[in-house]
Structures are given as structure tokens and as C-alpha cells.
Coordinates of C-alpha atoms in Angstrom, one line a residue:
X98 CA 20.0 25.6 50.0
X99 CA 19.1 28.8 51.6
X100 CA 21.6 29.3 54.5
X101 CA 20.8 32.1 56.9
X102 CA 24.3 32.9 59.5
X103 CA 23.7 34.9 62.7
X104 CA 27.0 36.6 63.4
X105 CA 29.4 38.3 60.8
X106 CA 32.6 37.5 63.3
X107 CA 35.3 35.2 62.5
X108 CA 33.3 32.0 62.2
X109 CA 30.0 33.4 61.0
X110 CA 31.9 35.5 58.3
X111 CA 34.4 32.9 57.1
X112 CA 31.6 30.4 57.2
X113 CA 28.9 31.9 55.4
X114 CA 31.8 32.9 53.1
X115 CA 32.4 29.7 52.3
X116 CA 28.8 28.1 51.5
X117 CA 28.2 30.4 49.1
X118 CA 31.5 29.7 47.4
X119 CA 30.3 26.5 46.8
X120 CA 26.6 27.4 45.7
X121 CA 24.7 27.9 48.5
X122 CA 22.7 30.8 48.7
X123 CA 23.6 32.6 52.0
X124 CA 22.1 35.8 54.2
X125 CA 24.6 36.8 56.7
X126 CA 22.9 38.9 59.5
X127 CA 24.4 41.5 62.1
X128 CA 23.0 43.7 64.2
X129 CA 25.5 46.4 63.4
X130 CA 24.6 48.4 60.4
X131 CA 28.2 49.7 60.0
X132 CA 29.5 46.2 59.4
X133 CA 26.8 45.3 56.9
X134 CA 27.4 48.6 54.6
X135 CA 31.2 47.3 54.9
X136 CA 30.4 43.9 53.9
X137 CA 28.2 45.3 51.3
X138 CA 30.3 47.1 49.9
X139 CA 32.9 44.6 49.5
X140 CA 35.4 45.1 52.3
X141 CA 35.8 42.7 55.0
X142 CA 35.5 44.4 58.7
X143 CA 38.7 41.8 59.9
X144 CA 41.7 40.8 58.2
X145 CA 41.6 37.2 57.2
X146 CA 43.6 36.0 54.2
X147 CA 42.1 35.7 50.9
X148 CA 38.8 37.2 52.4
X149 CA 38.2 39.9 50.4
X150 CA 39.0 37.8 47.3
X151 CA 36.0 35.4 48.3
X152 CA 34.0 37.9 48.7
X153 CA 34.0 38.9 45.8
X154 CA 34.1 35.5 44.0
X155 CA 30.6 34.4 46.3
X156 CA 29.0 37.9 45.9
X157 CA 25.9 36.9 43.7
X158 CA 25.2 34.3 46.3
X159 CA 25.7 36.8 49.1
X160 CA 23.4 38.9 51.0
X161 CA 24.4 41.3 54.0
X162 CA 21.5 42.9 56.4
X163 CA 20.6 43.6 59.8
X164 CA 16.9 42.6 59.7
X165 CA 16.1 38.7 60.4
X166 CA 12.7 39.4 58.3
X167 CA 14.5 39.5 55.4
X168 CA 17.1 36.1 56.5
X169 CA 15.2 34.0 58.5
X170 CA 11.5 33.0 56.3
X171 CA 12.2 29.5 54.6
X172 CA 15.5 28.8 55.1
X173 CA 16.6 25.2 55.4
X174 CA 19.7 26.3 57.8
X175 CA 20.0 28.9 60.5
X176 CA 23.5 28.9 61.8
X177 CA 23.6 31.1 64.8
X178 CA 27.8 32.3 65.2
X179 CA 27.4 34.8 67.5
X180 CA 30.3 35.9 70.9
X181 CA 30.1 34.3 73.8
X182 CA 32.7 35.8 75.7
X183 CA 33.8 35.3 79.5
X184 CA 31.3 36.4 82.0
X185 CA 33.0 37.3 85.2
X186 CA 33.3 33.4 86.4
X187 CA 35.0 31.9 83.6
X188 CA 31.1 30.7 82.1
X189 CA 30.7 31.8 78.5
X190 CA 28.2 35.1 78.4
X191 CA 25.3 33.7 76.7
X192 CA 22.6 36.9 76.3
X193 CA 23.9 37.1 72.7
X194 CA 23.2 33.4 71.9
X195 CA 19.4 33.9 74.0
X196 CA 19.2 37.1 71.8
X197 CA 19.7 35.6 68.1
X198 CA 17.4 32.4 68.8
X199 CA 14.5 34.2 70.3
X200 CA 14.5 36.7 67.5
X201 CA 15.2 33.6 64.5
X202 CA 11.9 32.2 66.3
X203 CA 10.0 34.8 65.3
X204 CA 10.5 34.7 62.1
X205 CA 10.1 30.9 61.2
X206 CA 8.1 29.7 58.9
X207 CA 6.3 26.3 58.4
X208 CA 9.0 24.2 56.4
X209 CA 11.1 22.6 58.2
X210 CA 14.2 24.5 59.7
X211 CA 17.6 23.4 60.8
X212 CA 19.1 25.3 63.5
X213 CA 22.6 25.2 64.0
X214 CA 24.7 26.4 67.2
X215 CA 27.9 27.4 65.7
X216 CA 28.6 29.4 68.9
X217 CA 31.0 27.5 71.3
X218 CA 28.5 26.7 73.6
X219 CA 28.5 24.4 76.8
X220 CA 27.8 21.1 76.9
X221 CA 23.6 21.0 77.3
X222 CA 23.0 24.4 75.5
X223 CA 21.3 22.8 72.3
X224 CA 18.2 22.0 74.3
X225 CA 18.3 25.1 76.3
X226 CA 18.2 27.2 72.7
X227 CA 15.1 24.7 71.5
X228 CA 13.3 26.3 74.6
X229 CA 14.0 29.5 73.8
X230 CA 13.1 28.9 69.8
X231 CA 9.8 27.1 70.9
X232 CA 8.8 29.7 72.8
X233 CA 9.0 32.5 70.2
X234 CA 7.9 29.7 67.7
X235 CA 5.3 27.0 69.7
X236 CA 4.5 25.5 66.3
X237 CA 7.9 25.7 64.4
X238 CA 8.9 22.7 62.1
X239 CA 12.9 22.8 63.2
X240 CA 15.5 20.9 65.4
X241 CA 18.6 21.6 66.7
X242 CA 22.1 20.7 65.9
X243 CA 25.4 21.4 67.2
X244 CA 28.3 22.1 64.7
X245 CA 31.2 22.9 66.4
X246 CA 33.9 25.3 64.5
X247 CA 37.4 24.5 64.2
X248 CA 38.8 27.5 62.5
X249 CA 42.6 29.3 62.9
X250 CA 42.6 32.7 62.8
X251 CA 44.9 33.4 59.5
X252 CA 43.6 30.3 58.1
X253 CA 39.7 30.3 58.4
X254 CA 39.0 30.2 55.0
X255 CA 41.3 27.1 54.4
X256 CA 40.2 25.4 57.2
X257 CA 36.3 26.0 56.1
X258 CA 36.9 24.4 52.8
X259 CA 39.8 21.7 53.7
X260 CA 38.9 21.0 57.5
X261 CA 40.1 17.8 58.9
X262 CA 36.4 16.6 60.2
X263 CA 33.0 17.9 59.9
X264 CA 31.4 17.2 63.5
X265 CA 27.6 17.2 63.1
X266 CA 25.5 16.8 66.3
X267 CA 22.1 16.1 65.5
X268 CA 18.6 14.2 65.4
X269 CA 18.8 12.0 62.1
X270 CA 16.6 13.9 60.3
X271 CA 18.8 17.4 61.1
X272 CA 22.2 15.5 60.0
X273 CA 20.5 14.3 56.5
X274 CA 19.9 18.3 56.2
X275 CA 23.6 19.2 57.3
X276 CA 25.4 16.5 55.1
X277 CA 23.7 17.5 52.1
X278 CA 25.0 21.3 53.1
X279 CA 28.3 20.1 53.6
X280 CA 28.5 17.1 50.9
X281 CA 30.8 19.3 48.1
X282 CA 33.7 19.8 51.3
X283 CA 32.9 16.3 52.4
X284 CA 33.3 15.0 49.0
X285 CA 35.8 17.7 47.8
X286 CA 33.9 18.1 44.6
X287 CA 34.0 22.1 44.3
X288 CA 36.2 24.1 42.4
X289 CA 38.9 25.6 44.5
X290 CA 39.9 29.1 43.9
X291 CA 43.6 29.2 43.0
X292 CA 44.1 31.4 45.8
X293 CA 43.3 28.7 48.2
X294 CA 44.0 25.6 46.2
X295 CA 43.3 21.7 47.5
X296 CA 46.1 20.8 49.1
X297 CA 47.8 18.0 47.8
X298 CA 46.6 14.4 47.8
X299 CA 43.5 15.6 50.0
X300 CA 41.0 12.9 49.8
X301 CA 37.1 12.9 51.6
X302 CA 36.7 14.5 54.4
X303 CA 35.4 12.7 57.8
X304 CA 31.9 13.2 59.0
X305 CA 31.6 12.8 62.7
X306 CA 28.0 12.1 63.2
X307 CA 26.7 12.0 67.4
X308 CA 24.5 13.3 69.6
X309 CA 24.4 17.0 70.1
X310 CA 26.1 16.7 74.1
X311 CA 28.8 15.0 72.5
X312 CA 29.5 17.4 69.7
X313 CA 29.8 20.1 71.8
X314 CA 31.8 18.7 74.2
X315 CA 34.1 17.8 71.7
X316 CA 34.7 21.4 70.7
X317 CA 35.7 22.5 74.3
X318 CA 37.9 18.8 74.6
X319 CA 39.7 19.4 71.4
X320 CA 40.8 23.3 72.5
X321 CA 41.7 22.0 75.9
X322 CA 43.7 19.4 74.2
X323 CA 46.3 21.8 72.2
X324 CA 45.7 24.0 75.0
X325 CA 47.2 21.3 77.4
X326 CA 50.2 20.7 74.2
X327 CA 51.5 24.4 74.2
X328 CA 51.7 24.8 78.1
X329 CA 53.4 21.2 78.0
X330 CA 56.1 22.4 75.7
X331 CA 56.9 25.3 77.8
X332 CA 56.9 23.8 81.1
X333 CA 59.6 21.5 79.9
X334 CA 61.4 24.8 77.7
X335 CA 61.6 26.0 81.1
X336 CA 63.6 23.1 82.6
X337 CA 65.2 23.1 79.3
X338 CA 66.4 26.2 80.0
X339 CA 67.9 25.3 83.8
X340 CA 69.4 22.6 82.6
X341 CA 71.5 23.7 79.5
X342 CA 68.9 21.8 77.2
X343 CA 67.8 22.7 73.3
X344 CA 63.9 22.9 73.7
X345 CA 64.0 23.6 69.6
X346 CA 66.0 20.2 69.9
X347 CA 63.4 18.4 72.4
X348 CA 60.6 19.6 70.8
X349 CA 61.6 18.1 67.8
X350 CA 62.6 14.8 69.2
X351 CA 59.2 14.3 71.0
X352 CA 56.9 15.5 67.7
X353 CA 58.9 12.8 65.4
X354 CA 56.6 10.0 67.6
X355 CA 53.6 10.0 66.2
X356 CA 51.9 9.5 68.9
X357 CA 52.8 13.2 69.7
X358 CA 53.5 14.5 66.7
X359 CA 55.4 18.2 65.9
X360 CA 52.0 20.4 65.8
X361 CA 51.5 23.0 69.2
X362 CA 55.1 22.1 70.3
X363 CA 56.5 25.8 69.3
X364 CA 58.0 26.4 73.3
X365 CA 57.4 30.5 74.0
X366 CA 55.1 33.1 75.4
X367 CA 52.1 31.0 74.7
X368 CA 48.8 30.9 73.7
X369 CA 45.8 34.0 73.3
X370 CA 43.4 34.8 70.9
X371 CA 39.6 34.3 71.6
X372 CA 39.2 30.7 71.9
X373 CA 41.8 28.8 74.1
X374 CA 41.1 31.2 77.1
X375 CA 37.6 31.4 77.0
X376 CA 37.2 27.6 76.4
X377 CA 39.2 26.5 78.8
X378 CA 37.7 28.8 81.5
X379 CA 34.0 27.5 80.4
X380 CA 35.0 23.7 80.2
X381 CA 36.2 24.3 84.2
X382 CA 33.5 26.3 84.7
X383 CA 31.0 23.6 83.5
X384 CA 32.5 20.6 85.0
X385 CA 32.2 22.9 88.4
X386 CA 28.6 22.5 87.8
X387 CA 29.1 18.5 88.3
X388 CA 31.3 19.1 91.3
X389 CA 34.4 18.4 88.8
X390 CA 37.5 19.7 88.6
X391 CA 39.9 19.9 85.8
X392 CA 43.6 19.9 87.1
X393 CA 44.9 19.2 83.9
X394 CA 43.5 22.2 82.3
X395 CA 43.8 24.3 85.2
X396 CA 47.3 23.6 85.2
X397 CA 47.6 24.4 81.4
X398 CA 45.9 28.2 81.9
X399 CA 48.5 28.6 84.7
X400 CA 51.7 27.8 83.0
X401 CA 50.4 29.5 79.5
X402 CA 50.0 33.2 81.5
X403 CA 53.0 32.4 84.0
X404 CA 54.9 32.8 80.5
X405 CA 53.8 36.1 80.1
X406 CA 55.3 36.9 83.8
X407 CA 58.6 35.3 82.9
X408 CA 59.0 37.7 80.0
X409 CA 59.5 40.3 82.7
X410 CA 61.5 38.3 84.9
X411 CA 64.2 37.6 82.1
X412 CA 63.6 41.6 81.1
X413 CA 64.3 42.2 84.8
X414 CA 67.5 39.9 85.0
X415 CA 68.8 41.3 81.7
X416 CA 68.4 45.3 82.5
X417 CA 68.8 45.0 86.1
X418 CA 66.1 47.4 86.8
X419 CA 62.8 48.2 84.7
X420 CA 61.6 51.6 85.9
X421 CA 62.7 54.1 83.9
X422 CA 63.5 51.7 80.4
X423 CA 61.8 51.5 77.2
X424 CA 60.6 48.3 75.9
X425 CA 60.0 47.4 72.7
X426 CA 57.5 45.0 71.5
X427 CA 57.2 43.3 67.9
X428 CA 53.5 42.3 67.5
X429 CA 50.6 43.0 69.1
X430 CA 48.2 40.5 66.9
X431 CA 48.3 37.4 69.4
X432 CA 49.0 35.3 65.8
X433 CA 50.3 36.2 62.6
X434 CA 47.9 36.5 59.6
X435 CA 45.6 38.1 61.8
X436 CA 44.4 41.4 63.9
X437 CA 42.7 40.2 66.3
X438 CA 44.3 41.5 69.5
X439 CA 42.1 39.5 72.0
X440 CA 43.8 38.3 74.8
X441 CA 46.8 38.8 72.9
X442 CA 50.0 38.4 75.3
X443 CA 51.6 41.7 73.9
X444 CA 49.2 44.0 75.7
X445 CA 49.0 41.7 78.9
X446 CA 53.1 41.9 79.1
X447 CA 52.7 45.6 77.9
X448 CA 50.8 46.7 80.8
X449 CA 52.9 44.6 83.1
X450 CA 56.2 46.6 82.5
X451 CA 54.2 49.9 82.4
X452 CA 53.6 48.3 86.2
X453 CA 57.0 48.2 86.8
X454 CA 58.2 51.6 85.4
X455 CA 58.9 51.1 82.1
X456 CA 57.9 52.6 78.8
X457 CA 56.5 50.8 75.8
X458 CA 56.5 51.0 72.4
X459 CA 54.6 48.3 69.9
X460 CA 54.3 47.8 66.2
X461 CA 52.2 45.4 64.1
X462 CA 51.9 45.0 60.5
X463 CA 48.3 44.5 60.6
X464 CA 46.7 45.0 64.2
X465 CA 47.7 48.5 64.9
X466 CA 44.1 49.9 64.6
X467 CA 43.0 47.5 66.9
X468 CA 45.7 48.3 69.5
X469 CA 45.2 51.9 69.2
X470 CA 41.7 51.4 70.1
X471 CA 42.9 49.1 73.2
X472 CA 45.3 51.4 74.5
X473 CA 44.3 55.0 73.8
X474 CA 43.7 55.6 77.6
X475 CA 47.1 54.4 78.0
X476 CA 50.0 57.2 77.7
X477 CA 52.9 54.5 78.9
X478 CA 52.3 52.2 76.0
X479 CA 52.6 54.4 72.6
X480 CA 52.6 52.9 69.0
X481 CA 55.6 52.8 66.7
X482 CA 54.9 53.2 62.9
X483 CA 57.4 50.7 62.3
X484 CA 60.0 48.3 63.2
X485 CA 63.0 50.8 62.8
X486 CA 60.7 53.3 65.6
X487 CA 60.4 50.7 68.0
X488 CA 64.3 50.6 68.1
X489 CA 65.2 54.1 68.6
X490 CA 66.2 54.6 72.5
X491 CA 65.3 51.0 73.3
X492 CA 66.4 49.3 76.4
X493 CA 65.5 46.1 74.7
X494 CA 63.0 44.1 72.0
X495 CA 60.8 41.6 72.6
X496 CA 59.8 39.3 69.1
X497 CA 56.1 38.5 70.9
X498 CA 54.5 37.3 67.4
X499 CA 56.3 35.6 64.3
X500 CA 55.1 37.8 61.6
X501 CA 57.6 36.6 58.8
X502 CA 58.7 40.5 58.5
X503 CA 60.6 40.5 61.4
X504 CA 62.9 38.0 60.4
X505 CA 63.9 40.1 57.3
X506 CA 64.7 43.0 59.7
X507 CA 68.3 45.2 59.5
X508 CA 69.3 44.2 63.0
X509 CA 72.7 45.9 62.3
X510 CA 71.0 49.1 62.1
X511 CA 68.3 48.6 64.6
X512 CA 71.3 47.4 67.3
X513 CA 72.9 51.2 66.3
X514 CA 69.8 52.6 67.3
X515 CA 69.2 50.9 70.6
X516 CA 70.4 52.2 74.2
X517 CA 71.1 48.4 75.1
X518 CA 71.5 45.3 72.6
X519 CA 69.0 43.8 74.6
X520 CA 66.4 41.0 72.4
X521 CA 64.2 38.6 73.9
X522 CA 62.7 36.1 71.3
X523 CA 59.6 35.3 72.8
X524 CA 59.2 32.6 69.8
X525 CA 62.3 31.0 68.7
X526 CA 62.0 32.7 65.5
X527 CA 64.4 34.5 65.3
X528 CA 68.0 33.9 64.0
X529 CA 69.9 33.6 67.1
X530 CA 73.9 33.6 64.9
X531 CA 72.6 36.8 63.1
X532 CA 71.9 38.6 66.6
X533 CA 74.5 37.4 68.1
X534 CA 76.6 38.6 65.2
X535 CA 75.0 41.9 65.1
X536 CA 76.2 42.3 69.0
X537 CA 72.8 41.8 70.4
X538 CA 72.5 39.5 73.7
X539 CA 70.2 36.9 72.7
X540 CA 67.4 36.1 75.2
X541 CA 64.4 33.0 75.2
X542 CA 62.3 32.0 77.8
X543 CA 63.8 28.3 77.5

């Protein structure tokens, strides 16, 4: 099939990626021209495992440019994966969605057209993007589906080719179009690159075929769902922690019922990243619009950035006073295996302790372009070259994201570099013996 994507971000990139991997032939447009000389030439414009490899494995089938002209004409789908970020009342920010279907429409031609919102959208936005199409194109031969994304950040590519469903929302004739797209991950008949390889014992993958409403609303319900999960665990590691409790040990105890199961029960500073904050703002925000509210996932936002406040609190208990003290932070990406820095819980803690006095230093294996751009205006929060720097003079660490090269640190020798053997393990990562051995006073939030 020819496969037009909208959007070289995260989802648009790691999807169209992926279909051509598998055959399809794929135009991947953005309006930026410096991203599509990047792409062009071979580099990716984000970290993502493995991405640079696919690139080049899908490269025949690829084509990167900024003009729809050449994309759009007689393609059979049109996934549009632009940003829809927060607007100022928690609604996504949709003049970017408005932008890419007004502009496809123009360029339609008479066969018939697929059009695909791979933008997490709210719940109604499908028929509110046929308008718009419709109106650039009164006589276009295309409908529109919804087909929600369910991608980690540091595993979009795996989660492209192995996903655990395939949600297609869709008039019947659209869905035919979309499962023949699909059909080698549904049936799991490609080759897999032996950087990425099947995992074991994978079978068929599930097609969720319903209405397009329902497919969107499943995105935001499945989001708010390990959203709710992560704030869970840490509301109870905070009790755990009152009342002389393991939350490693409860969390374990709880994810052995499979009913729960272990996934999203890691107890720490919480959630960011681009998706669980902006969905669960626009799923309250919606549901305002039926004069609902959402406690539960009201409840979930506050607990998730009350954990962020309880960093400085223990900091605060710990040091006695902040103002004047240098803070050390480990990570800035808001995950491992990835730079995105988007509401990533390191800058928001960052700029609280600048608040209360104190000086910050952060490293990140991966994301430190990306901070640098974030906090250039910022003299209080500088940027360490490495681990070691972060150390030197510290008042205390903070571990804010697992990157597996923290564990491996020489804590001996960052401790003889510190003013105070202060570390806060803002993930259970860490080996709590080995610090404790090294003289350090081991801190969680739990």
C-alpha cells in the first residue's frame, strides 16, 4: 500500500518506520525542512532504540519531504500523528490536527482514501476532522478512522511490531483497508530484524474492531488506567513509609494477583513524559463538557506531582536547610532509553529547589541537549558532563531516572567527593547495602 504519515514525532516516525519495514511503501511528511534533511540523510532527529538501524533497513521504502503534493495523491492511508499538546485548560491544542487535515484535503485524489487520526484526540474528533477534510475536499472518496497509539518511549519500535492489540475504529469498509495494512503484525508473518527479534512464544495479535468514539476513548481510558496504577503505588509507598512497611515488598505481593498484576507498581517520583499528563488533563477536560467529573483521575494527577514536592520535603528534612546547598540530580530524560525531557520530573523538582535557595547540577546519558535547550535561561540549574561532576561539592544526589549506568557507579569515590553523604533514590534502584556501606544515608520517598 502507499501510506502517507503526517508528523515525523514519536508515533508518526516510529510508525511509518515500521510499515515500511514490513513492505509498505511510506511518505513521511513534516513541516520542518531541518528534520526532513536529517531523516534524509539517515539520522533520526530523537533517540529511540534501534531507530537508526530501521532506518536504514526500510530506506528504499522510505520517503522524507515537507510538501503534501508529493505524499498525499493516491494513497490508500493517510495517518495524521501530529502534537496535540495542552492548551491552557487542560483541552488538547488541536490547530495542528485542523492544520494537517485541511491541507491532506487538498490534495486528495478520486480513489478511495483512508484517513487515520493517530493523534490522541478527544472523544468526537473523528467527525469533527471529516468536516474539515470535506471542506477542502467536497467530493473526496475517504472515511475516517481512529487508531489509537500505544507506544513506550524506549520501546516504540517494539511496541509497533509486537503491540498487544491493534484498536481500529472505523466504518467497515475503512477497517477492511486498515487490517489489510496491519495483517503481517496481526498475523506475525514478517521477518523480524535480529535487533528487535519476536519475543518468545508470541502468537496473533488481537484486532479490536469498534466505532470510532469508542476507539478513542479507549486511548485516553487505557492512559488514565496506569496513570491511576503508578499514583496508587505511591500513595500506599507513602504510608509504607509511616508505618515501617517494605513498599518493594507490597508492591510485589499485590502484582503476584493477577488481577493486579506487577506492571506500573515501581513506587517513586512518578510519572511524565508527553502522554500521561496531557491525557489525563484532556479526559477531565472532556468529561467537563458533559458536566462530569473524574475524581479518580483527578486524584491520580495530584498524588503523581505531590511526589515531586515530597522530594524536597525529604531533601529539606535530610539537610536541614536548602538555601545555599547543591543538589545533584541523576537523569533528566523523564524515562530511560529516551530524551525526551517533557514534563520530565527532574526539571519540575530542579526549579523547585532553585525556589528554595539551592543550586543544581544534572546529568543524563542521553537528554542533555534537550535540557540545555530547556534551561539555558536558567543560571541556578547548570549541567554536569558526568556522573563523577555532579558529585563534586554536593549536599546530596537524587537517582530521578533508572538509567542502568547509575547502578554501575563508584559510590566510594563519588561519597569522597561529596560535602554530605546525602542520596535520595527517587526509584528504588539503587542498591541500598552498597550505599549504606559506602557511608552514604540512604533516602526513598516510601
Amino acid at each position: 500500500m502507499k501510506v502517507t504519515i503526517i508528523g515525523t514525532g514519536y508515533v508518526g516516525l516510529s510508525t511509518g518506520v515500521c510499515l515500511a519495514y514490513i513492505g509498505h511503501q511510506v511518505f513521511c511528511v513534516d513541516s520542518n525542512p531541518d528534520k526532513v534533511a536529517q531523516l534524509k540523510s539517515g539520522k533520526p532527529p530523537i533517540f529511540e532504540p534501534h531507530l537508526d538501524q530501521m532506518l536504514a533497513d526500510a530506506q528504499s521504502q522510505l520517503t522524507f519531504t515537507t510538501n503534501y503534493a508529493e505524499a498525499v495523491p493516491d494513497s490508500d492511508v493517510i495517518f495524521i500523528a501530529v502534537g496535540t499538546p495542552p492548551g491552557a485548560n487542560g483541552s488538547p491544542d488541536l490547530q495542528y490536527l485542523r492544520a494537517a487535515a485541511s491541507e491532506l484535503g487538498r490534495h486528495l485524489t478520486s480513489n478511495f482514501t483512508v484517513i487515520v487520526n493517530k493523534s490522541t484526540v478527544p472523544v468526537g474528533s473523528g467527525s469533527w476532522v471529516d468536516s474539515i477534510v470535506r471542506e477542502a475536499c467536497p467530493e473526496g472518496n475517504f472515511c475516517i478512522a481512529s487508531n489509537p497509539e500505544f507506544l513506550r518511549e524506549g520501546s516504540a519500535l517494539h511496541d509497533t511490531l509486537y503491540p498487544d492489540r491493534i484498536v481500529l475504529g472505523a466504518e467497515e469498509e475503512g477497517i477492511d483497508v486498515l487490517s489489510s495494512l496491519y495483517r503481517p503484525i496481526l498475523d506475525q508473518s514478517f521477518q523480524a530484524p535480529t535487533y528487535l527479534p519476536r519475543p518468545e512464544g508470541m502468537g496473533a495479535v488481537p484486532a479490536v474492531t469498534t466505532d470510532r468514539a469508542s476507539a478513542e476513548l479507549i486511548k485516553y481510558a487505557a492512559n488514565a488506567f496506569l496513570s491511576v496504577k503508578i499514583s496508587f503505588i505511591n500513595e500506599i509507598g507513602q504510608l509504607a513509609g509511616k508505618v515501617g512497611a517494605d513498599i518493594n515488598h507490597v508492591a510485589r505481593g499485590i502484582g503476584l494477583d493477577r488481577r493486579i498484576g506487577p506492571r506500573f507498581l515501581n513506587a517513586g517520583i512518578g510519572w511524565g513524559g508527553s502522554c500521561f499528563g496531557k491525557d489525563t488533563s484532556a479526559l477531565i477536560a472532556s468529561a467537563s463538557e458533559y458536566e462530569l467529573d473524574m475524581p479518580i483521575v483527578q486524584a491520580a494527577r495530584q498524588i503523581n506531582y505531590q511526589q515531586r514536592e515530597l522530594v524536597v520535603e525529604k531533601l529539606h528534612d535530610a539537610l536541614k536547610a536548602l538555601k545555599g546547598k547543591t543538589i545533584g540530580l541523576l537523569g533528566a530524560a523523564f524515562k530511560p532509553d529516551t530524551d525526551d525531557i517533557r514534563d520530565a520530573p527532574s526539571l519540575d523538582i530542579a526549579r523547585k529547589l532553585v525556589e528554595h535557595g539551592a543550586r543544581v547540577k544534572i546529568h543524563d546519558p542521553i537528554a542533555m541537549e534537550n535540557t540545555r535547550r530547556e534551561v539555558a535561561e536558567e543560571p541556578e540549574i547548570q549541567l554536569a558532563d558526568s556522573p563523577e561532576a555532579v558529585a563534586v561539592q554536593a549536599d546530596a544526589i537524587v537517582l530521578v531516572t533508572e538509567w542502568p549506568l547509575y547502578r554501575r557507579l563508584n559510590w566510594n569515590a563519588l561519597r569522597a567527593s561529596m560535602k554530605h553523604p546525602v542520596i535520595l533514590d527517587g526509584r528504588h534502584f539503587l542498591d541500598e547495602e552498597q550505599l549504606s556501606t559506602s557511608g552514604f544515608i540512604y533516602l526513598t520517598l516510601s
